[in-house]
PDB file of C-alpha atoms in Angstrom:
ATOM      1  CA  UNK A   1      16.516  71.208 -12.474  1.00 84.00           C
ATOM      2  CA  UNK A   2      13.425  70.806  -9.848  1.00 80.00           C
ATOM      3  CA  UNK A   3      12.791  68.820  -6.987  1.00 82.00           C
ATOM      4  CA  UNK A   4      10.297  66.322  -6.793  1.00 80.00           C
ATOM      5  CA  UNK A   5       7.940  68.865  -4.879  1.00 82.00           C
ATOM      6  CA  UNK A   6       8.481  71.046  -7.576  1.00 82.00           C
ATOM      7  CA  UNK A   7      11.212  73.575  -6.182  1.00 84.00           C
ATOM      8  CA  UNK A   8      13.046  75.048  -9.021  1.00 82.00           C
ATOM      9  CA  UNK A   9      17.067  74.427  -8.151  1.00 84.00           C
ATOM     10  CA  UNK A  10      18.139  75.644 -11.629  1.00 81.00           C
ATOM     11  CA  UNK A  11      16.867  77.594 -14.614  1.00 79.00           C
ATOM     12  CA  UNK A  12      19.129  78.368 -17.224  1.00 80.00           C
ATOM     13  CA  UNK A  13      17.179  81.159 -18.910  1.00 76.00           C
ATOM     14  CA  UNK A  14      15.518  82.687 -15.485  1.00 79.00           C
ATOM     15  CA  UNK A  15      17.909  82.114 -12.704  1.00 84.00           C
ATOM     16  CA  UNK A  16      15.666  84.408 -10.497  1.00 83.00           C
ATOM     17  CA  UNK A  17      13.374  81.638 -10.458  1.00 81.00           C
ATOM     18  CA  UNK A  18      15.645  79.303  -8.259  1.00 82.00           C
ATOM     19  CA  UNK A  19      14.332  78.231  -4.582  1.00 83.00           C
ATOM     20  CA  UNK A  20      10.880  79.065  -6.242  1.00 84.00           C
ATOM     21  CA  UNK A  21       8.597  76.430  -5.855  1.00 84.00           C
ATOM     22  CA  UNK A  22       6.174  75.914  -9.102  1.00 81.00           C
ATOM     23  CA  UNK A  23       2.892  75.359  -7.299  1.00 81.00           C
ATOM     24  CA  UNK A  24       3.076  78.499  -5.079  1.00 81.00           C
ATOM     25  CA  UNK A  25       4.377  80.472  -8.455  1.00 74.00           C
ATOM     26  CA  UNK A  26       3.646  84.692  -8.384  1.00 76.00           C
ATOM     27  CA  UNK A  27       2.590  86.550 -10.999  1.00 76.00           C
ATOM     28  CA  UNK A  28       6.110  87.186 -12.415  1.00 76.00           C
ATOM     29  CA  UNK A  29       6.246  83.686 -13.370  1.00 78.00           C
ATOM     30  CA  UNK A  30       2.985  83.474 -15.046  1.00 76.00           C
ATOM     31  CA  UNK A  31       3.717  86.123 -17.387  1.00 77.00           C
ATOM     32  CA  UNK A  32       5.858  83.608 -19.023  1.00 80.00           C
ATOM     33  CA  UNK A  33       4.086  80.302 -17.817  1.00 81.00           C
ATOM     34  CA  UNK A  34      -0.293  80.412 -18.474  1.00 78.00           C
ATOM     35  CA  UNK A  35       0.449  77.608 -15.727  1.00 81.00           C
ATOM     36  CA  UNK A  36       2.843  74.854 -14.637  1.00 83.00           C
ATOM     37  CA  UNK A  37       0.231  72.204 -15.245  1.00 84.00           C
ATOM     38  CA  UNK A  38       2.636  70.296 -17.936  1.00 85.00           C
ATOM     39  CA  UNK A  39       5.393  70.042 -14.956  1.00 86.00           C
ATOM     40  CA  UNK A  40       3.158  68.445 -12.693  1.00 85.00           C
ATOM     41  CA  UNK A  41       1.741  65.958 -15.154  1.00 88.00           C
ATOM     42  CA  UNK A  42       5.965  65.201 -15.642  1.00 85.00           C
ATOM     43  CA  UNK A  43       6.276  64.844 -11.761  1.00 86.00           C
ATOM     44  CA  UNK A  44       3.097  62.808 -11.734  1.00 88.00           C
ATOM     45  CA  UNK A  45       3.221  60.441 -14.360  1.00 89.00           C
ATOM     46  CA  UNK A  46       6.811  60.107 -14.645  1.00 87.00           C
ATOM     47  CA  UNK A  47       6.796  58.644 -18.027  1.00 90.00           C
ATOM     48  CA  UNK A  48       4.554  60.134 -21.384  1.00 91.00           C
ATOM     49  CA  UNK A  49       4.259  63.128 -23.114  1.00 89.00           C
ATOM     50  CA  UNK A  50       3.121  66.690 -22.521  1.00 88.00           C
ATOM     51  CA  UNK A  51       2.137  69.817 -24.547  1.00 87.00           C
ATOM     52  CA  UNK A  52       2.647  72.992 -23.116  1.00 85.00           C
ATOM     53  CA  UNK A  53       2.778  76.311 -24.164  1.00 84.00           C
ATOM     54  CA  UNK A  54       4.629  79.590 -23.045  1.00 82.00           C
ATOM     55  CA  UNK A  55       3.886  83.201 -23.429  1.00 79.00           C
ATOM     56  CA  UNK A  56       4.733  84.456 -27.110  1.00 80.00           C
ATOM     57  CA  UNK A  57       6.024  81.384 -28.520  1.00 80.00           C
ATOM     58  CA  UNK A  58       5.223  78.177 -30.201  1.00 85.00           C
ATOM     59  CA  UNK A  59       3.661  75.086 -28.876  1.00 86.00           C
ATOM     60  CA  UNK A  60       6.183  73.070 -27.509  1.00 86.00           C
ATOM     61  CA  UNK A  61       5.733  69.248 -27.022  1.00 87.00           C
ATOM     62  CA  UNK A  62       7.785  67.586 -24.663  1.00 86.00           C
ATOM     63  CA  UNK A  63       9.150  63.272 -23.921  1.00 89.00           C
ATOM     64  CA  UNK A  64       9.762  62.303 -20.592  1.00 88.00           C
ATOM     65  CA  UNK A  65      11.033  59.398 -19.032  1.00 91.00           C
ATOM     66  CA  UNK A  66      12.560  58.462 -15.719  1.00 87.00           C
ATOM     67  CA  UNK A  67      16.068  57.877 -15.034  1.00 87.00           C
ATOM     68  CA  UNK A  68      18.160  55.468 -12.751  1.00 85.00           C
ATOM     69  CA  UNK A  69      21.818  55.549 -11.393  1.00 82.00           C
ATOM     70  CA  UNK A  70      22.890  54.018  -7.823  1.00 81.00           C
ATOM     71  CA  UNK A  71      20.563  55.571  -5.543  1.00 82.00           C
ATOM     72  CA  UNK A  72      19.381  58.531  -7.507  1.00 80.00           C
ATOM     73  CA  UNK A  73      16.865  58.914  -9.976  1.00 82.00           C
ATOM     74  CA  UNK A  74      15.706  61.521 -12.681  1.00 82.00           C
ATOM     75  CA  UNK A  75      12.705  62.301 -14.739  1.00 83.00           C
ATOM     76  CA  UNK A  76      14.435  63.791 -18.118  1.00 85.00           C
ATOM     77  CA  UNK A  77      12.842  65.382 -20.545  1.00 85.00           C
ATOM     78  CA  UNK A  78      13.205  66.161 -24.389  1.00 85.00           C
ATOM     79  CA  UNK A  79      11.413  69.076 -25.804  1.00 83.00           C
ATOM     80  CA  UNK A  80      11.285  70.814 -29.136  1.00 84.00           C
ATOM     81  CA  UNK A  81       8.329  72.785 -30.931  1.00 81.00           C
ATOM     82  CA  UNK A  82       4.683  71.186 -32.146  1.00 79.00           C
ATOM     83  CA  UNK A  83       5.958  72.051 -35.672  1.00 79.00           C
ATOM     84  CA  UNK A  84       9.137  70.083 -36.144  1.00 81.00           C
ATOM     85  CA  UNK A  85       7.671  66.970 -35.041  1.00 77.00           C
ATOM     86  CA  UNK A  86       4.638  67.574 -37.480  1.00 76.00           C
ATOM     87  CA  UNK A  87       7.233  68.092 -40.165  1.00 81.00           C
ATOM     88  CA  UNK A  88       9.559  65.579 -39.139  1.00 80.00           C
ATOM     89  CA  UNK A  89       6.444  62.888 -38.769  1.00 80.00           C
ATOM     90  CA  UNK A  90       5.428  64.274 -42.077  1.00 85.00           C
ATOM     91  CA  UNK A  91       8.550  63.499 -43.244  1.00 86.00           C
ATOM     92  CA  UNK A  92       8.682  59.832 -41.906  1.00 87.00           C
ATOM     93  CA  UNK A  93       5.074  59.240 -43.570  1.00 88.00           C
ATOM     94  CA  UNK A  94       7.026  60.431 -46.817  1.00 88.00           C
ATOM     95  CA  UNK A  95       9.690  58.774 -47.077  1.00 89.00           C
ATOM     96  CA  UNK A  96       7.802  55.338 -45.893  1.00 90.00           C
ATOM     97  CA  UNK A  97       5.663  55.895 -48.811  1.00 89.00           C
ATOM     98  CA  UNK A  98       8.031  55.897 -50.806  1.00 89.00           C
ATOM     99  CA  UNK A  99       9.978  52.623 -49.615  1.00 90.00           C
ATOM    100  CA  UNK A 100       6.237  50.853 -49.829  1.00 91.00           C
ATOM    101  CA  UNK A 101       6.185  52.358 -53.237  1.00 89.00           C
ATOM    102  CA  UNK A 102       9.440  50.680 -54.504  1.00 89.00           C
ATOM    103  CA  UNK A 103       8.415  47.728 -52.128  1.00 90.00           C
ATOM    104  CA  UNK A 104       5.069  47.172 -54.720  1.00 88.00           C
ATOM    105  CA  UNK A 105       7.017  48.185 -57.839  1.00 87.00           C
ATOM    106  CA  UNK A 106       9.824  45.578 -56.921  1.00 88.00           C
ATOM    107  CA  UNK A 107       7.342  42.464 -55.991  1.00 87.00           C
ATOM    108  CA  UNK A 108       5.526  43.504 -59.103  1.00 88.00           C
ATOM    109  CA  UNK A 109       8.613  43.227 -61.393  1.00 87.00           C
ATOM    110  CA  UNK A 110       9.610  40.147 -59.881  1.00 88.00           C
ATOM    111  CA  UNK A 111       5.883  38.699 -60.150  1.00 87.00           C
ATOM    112  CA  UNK A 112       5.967  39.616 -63.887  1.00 87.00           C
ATOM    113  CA  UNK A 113       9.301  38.063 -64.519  1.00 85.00           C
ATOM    114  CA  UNK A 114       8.719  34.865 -62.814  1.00 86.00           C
ATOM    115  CA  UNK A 115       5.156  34.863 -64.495  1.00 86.00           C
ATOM    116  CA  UNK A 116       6.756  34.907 -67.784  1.00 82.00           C
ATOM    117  CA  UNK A 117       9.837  32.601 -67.420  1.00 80.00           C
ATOM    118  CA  UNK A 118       7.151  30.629 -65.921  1.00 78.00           C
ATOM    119  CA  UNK A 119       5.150  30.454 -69.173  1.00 79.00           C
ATOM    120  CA  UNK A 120       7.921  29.871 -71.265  1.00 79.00           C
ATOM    121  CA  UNK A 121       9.560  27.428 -69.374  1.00 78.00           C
ATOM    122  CA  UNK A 122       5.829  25.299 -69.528  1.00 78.00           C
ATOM    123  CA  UNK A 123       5.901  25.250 -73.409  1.00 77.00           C
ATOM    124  CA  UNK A 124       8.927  23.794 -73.484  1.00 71.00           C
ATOM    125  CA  UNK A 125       8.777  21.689 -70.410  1.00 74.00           C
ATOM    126  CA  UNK A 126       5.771  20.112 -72.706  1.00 78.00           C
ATOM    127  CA  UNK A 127       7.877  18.080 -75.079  1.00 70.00           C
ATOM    128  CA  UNK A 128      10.897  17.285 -72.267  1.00 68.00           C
ATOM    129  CA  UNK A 129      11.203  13.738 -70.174  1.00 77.00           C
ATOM    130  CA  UNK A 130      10.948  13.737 -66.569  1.00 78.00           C
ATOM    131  CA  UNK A 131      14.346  14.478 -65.442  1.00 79.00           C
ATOM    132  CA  UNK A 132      14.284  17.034 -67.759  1.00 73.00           C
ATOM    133  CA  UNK A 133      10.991  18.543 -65.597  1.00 75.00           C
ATOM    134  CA  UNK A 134      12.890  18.196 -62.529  1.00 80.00           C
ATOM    135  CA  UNK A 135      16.045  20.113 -63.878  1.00 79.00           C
ATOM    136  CA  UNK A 136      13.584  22.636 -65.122  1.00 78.00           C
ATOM    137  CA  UNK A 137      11.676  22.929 -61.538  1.00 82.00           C
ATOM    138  CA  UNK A 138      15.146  23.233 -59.888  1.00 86.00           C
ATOM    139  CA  UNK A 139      15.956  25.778 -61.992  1.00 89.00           C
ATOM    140  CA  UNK A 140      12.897  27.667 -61.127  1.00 88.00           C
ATOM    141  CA  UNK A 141      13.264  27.923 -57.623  1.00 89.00           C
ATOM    142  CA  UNK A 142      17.016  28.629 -58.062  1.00 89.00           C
ATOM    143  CA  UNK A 143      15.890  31.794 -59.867  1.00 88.00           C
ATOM    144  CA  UNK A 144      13.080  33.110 -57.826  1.00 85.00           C
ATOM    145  CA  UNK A 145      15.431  32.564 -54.787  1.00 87.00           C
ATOM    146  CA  UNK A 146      18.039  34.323 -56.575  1.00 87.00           C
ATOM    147  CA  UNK A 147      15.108  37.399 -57.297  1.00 84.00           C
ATOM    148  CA  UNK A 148      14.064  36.982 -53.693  1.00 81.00           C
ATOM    149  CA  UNK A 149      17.416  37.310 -52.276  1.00 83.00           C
ATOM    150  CA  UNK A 150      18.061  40.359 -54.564  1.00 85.00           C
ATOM    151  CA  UNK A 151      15.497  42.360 -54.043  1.00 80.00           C
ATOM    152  CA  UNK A 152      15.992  41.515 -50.015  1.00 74.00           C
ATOM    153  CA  UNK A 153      19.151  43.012 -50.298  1.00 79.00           C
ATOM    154  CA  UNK A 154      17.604  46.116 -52.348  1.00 78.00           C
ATOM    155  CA  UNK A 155      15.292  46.805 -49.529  1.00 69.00           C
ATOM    156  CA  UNK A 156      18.282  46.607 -46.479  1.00 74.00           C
ATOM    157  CA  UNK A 157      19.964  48.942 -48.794  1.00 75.00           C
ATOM    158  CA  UNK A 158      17.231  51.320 -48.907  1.00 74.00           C
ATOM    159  CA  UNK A 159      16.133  51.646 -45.314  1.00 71.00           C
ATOM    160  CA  UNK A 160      20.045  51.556 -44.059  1.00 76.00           C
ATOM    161  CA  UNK A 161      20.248  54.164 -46.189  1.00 79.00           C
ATOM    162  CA  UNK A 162      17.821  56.705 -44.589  1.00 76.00           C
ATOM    163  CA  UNK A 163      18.803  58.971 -41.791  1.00 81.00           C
ATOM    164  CA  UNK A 164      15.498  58.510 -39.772  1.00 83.00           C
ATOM    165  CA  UNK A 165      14.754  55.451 -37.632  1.00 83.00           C
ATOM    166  CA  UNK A 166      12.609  52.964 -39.237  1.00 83.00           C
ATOM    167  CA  UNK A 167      11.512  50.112 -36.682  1.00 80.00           C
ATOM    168  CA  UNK A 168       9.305  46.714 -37.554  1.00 83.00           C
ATOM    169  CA  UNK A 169       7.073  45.622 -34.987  1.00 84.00           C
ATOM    170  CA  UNK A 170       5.150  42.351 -34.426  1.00 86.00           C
ATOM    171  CA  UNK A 171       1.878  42.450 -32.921  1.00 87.00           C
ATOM    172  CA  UNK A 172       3.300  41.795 -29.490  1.00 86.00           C
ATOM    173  CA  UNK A 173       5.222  45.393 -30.129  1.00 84.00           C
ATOM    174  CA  UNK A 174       8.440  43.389 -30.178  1.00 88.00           C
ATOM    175  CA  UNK A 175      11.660  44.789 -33.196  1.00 83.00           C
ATOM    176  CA  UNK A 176      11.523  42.981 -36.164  1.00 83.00           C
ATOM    177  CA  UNK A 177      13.575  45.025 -37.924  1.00 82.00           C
ATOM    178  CA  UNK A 178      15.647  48.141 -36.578  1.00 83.00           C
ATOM    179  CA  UNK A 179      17.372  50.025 -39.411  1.00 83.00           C
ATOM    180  CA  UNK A 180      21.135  51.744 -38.453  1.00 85.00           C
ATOM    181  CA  UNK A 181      19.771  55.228 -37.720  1.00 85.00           C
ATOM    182  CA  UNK A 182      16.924  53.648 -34.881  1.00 81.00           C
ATOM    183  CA  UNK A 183      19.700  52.242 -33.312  1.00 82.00           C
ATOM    184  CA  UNK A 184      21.568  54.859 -32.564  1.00 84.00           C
ATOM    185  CA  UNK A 185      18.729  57.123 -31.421  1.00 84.00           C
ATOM    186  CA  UNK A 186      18.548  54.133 -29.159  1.00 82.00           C
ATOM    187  CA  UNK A 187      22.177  54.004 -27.887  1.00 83.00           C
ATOM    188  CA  UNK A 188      21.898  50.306 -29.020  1.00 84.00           C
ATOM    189  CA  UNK A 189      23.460  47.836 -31.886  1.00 84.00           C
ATOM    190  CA  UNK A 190      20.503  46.824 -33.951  1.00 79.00           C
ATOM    191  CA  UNK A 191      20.952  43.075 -33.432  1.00 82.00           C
ATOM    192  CA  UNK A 192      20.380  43.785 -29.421  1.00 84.00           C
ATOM    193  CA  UNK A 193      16.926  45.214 -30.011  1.00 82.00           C
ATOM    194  CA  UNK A 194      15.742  42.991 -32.049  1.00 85.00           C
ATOM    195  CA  UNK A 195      13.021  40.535 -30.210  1.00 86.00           C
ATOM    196  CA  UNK A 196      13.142  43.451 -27.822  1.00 83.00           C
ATOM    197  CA  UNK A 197      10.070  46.067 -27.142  1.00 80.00           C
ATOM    198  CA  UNK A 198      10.892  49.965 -27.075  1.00 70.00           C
ATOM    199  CA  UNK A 199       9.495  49.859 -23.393  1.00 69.00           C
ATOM    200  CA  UNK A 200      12.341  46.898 -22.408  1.00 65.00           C
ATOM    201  CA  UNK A 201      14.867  48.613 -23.726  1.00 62.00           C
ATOM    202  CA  UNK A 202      14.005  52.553 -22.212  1.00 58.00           C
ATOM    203  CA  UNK A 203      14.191  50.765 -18.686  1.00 54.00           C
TER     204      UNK A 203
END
């Protein structure tokens, strides 16, 4: 916990570091700390990202964002190591592959099946009268609406289904789509960020 002019008024793991101020910091504290540049960029900017790292340990990257209640305000911030948001990015790319993948190989199957009930349907449509075409046509759509519709559902199902958040953005950054698991990591029910942007919502 640190005031705005960067006096330390808590620290969990080195209370000895409370009433010290970050920008007049000894040498004790840069054993630990090469410098205290990532704090200032969080007092600074207020809202981004920083990397940072201390003395015999991992690069850490950290999320920051300010906070509002009556008449006080926060910056909090959310840190973990470099390496678990590689892996958990790596992770995301995965398992989005693999959705596109069954995306491709489900239009695909569906292309193929209308192609050839399609084809079929023509040879016999050949030899029928014309309200005979028309209850053939009908029956066409009703199908490929019936395929579209299924494999809709398919895809819901699938990226419900995952346990990371999976948003769809139109080119104005606004949710198209926010799967279950997003919207909790938002606090939010999925149908009230939809039409929303990510930067609405965080204020």
């Amino acid at each position: 916990i640190m005031d705005q002019d960067g006096t330390v008024l808590l620290q969990s793991d080195h209370p000895e570091m409370a009433h010290l101020n970050i920008r007049n910091a000894d040498t004790a504290c840069l054993r630990c700390h090469g410098s205290f540049d990532y704090v200032n960029k969080m007092l600074v900017a207020r809202q981004g990202t920083a990397e940072y790292r201390l003395a015999d340990r991992p690069p850490q990257l950290a999320a920051f964002a300010p906070v509002a209640f009556a008449n006080a305000s926060w910056i909090v911030v959310v840190n973990t190591s470099e390496e678990e948001v590689v892996n958990a990015l790596r992770r995301n790319l995965q398992q989005m592959v693999l959705v596109m993948g069954l995306l491709a190989a489900g239009c695909s199957l569906l292309a193929w099946t209308l192609y050839g009930n399609s084809r079929e349907r023509r040879h016999a449509e050949e030899d029928a009268k014309h309200w005979q075409e028309k209850h053939h046509r009908e029956q066409r759509l009703r199908l490929a609406n019936e395929d579209v519709s299924r494999l809709h559902r398919q895809n819901t199902l699938i990226l419900d289904s995952v346990m990371d958040g999976i948003l769809g953005l139109d080119t104005d950054g606004r949710h198209t789509f926010v799967n279950p698991a997003a919207a909790r990591m938002l606090g939010y029910d999925a149908a009230e960020l939809i039409g929303k942007t990510s930067h609405t919502m965080l204020h």
